[in-house]
mmCIF file of C-alpha atoms in Angstrom:
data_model
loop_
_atom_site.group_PDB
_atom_site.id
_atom_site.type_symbol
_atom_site.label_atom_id
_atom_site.label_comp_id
_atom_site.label_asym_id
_atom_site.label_seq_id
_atom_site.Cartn_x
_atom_site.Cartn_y
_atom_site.Cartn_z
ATOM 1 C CA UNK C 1 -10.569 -23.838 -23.580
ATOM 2 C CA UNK C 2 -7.630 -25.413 -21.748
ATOM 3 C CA UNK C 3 -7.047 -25.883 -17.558
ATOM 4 C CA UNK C 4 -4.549 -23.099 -18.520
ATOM 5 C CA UNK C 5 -6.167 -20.189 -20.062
ATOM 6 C CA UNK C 6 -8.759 -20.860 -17.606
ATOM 7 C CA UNK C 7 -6.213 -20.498 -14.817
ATOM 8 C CA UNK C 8 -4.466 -17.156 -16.368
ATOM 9 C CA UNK C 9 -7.847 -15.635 -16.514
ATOM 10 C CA UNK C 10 -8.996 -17.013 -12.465
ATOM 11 C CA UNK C 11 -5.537 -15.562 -12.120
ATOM 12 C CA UNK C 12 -6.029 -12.050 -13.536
ATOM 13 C CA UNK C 13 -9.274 -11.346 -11.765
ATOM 14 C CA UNK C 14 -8.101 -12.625 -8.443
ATOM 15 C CA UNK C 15 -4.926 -10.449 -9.101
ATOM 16 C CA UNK C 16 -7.359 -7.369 -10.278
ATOM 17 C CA UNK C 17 -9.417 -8.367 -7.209
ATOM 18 C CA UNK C 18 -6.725 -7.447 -4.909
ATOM 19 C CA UNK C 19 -5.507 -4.391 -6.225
ATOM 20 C CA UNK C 20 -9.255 -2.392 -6.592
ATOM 21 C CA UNK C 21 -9.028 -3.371 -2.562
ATOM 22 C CA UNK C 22 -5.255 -2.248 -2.043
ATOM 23 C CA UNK C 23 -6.582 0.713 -3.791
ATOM 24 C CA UNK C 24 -9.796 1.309 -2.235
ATOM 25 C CA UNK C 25 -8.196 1.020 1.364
ATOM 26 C CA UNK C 26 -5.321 3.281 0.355
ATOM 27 C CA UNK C 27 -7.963 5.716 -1.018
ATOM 28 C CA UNK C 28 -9.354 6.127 2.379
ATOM 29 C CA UNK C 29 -6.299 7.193 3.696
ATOM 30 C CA UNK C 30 -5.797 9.824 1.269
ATOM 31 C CA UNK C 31 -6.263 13.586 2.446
ATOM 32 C CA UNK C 32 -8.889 14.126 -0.231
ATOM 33 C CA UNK C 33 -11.243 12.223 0.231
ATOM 34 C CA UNK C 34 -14.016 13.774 -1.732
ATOM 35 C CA UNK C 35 -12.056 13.534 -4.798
ATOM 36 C CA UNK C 36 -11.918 9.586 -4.861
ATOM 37 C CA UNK C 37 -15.266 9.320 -3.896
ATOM 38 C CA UNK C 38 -16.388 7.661 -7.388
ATOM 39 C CA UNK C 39 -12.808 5.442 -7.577
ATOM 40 C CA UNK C 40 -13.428 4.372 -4.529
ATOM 41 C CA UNK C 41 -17.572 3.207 -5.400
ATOM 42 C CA UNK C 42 -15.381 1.586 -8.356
ATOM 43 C CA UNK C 43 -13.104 -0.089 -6.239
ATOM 44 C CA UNK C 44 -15.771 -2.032 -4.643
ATOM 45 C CA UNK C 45 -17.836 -2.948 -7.148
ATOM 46 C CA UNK C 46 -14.339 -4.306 -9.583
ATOM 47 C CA UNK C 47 -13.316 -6.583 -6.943
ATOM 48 C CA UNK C 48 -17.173 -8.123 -6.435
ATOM 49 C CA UNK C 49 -17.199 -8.300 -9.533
ATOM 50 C CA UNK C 50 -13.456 -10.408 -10.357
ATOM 51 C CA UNK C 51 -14.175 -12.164 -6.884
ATOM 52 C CA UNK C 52 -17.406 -13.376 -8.697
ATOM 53 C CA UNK C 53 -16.075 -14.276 -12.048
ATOM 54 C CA UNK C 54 -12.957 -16.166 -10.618
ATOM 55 C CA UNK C 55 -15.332 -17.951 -8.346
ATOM 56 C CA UNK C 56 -17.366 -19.047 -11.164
ATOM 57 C CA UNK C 57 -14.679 -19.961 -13.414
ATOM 58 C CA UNK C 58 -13.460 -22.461 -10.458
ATOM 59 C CA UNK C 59 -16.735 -24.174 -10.261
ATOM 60 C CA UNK C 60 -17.154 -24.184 -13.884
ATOM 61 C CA UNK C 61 -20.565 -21.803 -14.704
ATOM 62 C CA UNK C 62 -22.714 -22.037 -17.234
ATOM 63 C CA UNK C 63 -22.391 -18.648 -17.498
ATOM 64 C CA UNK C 64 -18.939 -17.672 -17.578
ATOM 65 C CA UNK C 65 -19.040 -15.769 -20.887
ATOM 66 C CA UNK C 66 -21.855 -13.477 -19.966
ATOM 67 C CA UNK C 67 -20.227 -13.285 -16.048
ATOM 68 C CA UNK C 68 -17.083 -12.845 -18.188
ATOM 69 C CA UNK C 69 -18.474 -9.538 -19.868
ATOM 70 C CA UNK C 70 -19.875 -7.794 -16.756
ATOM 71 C CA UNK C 71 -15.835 -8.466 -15.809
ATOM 72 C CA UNK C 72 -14.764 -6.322 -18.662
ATOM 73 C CA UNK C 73 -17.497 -3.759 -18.413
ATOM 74 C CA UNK C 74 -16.629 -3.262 -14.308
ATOM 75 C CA UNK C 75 -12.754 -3.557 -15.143
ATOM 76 C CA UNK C 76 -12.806 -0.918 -17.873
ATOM 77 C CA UNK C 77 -14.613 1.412 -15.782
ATOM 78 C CA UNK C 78 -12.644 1.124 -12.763
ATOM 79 C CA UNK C 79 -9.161 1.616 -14.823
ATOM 80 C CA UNK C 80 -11.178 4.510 -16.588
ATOM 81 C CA UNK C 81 -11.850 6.073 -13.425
ATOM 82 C CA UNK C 82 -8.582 4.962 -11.288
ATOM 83 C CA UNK C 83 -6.268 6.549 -14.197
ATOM 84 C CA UNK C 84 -7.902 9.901 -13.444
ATOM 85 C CA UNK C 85 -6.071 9.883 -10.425
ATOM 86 C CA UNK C 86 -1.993 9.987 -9.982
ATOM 87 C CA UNK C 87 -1.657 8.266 -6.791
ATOM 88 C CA UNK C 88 0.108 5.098 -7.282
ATOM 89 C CA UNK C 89 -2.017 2.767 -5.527
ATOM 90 C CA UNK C 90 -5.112 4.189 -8.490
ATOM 91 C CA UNK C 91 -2.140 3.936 -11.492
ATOM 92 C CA UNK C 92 -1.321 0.357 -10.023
ATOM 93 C CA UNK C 93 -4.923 -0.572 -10.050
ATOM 94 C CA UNK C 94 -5.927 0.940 -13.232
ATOM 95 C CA UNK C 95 -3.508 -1.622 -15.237
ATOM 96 C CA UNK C 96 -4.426 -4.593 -13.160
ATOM 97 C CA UNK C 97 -7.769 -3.788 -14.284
ATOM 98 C CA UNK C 98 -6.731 -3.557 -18.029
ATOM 99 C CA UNK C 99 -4.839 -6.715 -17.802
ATOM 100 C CA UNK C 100 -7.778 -8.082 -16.149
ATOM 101 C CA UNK C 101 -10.602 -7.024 -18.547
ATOM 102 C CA UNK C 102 -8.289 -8.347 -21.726
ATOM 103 C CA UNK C 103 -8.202 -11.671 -20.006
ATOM 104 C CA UNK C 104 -12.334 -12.069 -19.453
ATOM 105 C CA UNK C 105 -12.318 -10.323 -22.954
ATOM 106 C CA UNK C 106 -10.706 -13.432 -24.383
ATOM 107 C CA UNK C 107 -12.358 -15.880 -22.073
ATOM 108 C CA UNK C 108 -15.776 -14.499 -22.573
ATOM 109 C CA UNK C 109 -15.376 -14.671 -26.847
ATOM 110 C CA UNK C 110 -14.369 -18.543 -26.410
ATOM 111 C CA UNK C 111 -16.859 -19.500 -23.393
#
């Protein structure tokens, strides 16, 4: 595993990281609240989640394929739930999450 593909994957999480929180403070502001309830539970727990495996990637875990995994898991459920809705800021998130759970995919098989 090179400095590089290490980076791209710190890189995708902290970028995944941002938009589950662009997305969970924009769903607040929505009219319907109700509606985004579970995106928004999602929201939360994605960015924990990157902010945790990006951190642990920096300092160079012993565990970054396993922390790796529960990435993927969290990312594919918050783009599962996130492309339910059509608001852009839940579209937006949903692919950072994809992108996001591909790279920890790849990182987590080679870790």
């Amino acid at each position: 595993m090179t400095q590089q593909q290490y980076q791209q994957c710190i890189d995708a999480c902290l970028e995944c990281m941002n938009a589950c929180n662009v997305c969970y403070i924009s769903s607040l502001k929505e009219y319907d609240l109700a509606m985004l309830r579970d995106c928004i539970r999602m929201n939360r727990e994605c960015a924990d989640i990157c902010a945790f495996a990006a951190q642990a990637m920096t300092r160079g875990s012993d565990f970054i394929g396993e922390i790796c995994e529960l990435c993927v898991k969290a990312c594919e459920a918050c783009a599962a739930e996130c492309g339910r809705h059509a608001h852009d800021h839940c579209q937006a998130c949903a692919e950072a999450c994809r992108r996001c759970a591909e790279a920890c995919r790849l990182m987590s098989a080679v870790a």
